[in-house]
mmCIF file of C-alpha atoms in Angstrom:
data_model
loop_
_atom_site.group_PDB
_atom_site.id
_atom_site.type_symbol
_atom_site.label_atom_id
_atom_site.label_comp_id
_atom_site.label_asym_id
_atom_site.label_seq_id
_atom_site.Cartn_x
_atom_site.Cartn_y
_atom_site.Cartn_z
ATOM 1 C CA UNK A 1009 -15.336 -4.315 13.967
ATOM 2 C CA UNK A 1010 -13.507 -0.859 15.507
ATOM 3 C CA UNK A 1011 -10.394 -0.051 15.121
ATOM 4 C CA UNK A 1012 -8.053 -0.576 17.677
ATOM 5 C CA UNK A 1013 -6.149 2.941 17.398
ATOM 6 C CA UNK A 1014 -9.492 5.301 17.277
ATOM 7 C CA UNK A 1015 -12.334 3.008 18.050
ATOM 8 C CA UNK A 1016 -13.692 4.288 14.227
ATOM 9 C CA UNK A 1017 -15.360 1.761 11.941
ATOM 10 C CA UNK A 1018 -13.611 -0.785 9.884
ATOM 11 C CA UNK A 1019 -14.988 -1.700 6.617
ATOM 12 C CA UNK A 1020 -13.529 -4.648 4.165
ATOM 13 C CA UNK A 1021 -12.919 -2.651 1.164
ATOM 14 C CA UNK A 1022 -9.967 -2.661 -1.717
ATOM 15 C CA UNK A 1023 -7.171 -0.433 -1.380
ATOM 16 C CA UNK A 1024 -3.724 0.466 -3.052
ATOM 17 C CA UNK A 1025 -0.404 -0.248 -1.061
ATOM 18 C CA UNK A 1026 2.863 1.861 -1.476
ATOM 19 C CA UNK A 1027 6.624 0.821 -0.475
ATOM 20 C CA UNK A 1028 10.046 2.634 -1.528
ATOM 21 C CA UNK A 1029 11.949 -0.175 -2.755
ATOM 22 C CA UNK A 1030 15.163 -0.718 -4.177
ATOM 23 C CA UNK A 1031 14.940 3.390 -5.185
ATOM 24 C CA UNK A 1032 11.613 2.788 -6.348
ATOM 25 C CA UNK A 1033 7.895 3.697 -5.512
ATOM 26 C CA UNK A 1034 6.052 0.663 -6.131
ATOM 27 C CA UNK A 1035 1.939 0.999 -6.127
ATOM 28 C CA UNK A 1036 -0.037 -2.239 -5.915
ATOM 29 C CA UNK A 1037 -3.647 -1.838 -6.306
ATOM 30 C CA UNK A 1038 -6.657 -3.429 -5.292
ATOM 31 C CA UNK A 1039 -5.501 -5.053 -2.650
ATOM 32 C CA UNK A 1040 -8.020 -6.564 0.242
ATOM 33 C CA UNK A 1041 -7.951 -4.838 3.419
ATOM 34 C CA UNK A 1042 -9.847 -3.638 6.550
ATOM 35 C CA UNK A 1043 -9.671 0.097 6.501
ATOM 36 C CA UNK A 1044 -10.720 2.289 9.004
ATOM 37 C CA UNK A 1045 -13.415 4.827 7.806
ATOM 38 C CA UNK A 1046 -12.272 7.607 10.465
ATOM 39 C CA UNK A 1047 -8.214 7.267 10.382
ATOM 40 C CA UNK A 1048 -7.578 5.454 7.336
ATOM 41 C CA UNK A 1049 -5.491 2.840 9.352
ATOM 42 C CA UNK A 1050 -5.169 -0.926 6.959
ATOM 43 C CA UNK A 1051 -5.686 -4.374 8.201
ATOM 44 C CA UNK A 1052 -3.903 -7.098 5.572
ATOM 45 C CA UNK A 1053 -4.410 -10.509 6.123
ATOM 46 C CA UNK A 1054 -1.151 -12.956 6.661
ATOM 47 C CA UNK A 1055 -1.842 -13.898 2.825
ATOM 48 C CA UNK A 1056 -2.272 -10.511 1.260
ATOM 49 C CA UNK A 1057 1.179 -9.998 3.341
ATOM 50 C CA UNK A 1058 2.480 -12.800 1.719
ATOM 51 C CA UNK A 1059 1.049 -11.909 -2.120
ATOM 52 C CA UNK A 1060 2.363 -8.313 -1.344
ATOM 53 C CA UNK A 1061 5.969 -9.287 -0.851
ATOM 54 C CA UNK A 1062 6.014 -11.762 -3.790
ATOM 55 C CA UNK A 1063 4.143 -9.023 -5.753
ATOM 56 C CA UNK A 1064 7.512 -6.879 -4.986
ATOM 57 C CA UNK A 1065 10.360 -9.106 -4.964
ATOM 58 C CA UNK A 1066 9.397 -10.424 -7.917
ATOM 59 C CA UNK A 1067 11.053 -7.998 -10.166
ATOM 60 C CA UNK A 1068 8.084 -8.616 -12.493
ATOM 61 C CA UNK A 1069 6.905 -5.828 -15.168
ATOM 62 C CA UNK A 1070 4.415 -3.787 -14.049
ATOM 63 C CA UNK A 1071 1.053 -3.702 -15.435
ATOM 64 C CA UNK A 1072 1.351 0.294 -16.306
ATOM 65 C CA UNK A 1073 3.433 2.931 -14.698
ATOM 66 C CA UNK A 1074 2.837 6.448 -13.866
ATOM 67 C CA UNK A 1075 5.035 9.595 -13.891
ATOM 68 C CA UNK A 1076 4.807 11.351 -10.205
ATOM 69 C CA UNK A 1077 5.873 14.885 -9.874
ATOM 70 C CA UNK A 1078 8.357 15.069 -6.961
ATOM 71 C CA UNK A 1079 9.591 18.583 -4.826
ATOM 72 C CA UNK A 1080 12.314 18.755 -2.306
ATOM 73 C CA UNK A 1081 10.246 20.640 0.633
ATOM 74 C CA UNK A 1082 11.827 24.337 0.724
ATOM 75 C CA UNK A 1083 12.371 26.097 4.111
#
């Protein structure tokens, strides 16, 4: 399979997924995608779509959580 923005190779692999939400960063891991080896670009399946947005909306506790350094970008 190539990918349709570069024409690179896409591989099934496991990958994290990232969405600002509700003033949040939210990371889900593992998650089943095709990935393109040469622009990074992510295929999810109409399920893992589906699993992602009941993964967020449901307000669940997270498995662990992380502290992230953040910088407002100076001129």
């Amino acid at each position: 399979m190539r990918c349709e923005l570069c024409s690179g190779k896409v591989v099934k692999k496991k990958t994290s997924y990232s969405i600002f939400y509700e003033s949040h960063w939210l990371i889900v891991e593992d998650v089943p995608a095709k990935v393109c080896l040469q622009c990074g670009e992510r295929l999810f399946d109409p399920d893992t779509v589906e699993a992602l947005q009941k993964t967020v909306w449901s307000k669940r506790k997270p498995d662990k959580k992380i502290e992230t350094p953040v910088f407002e970008f100076a001129y």
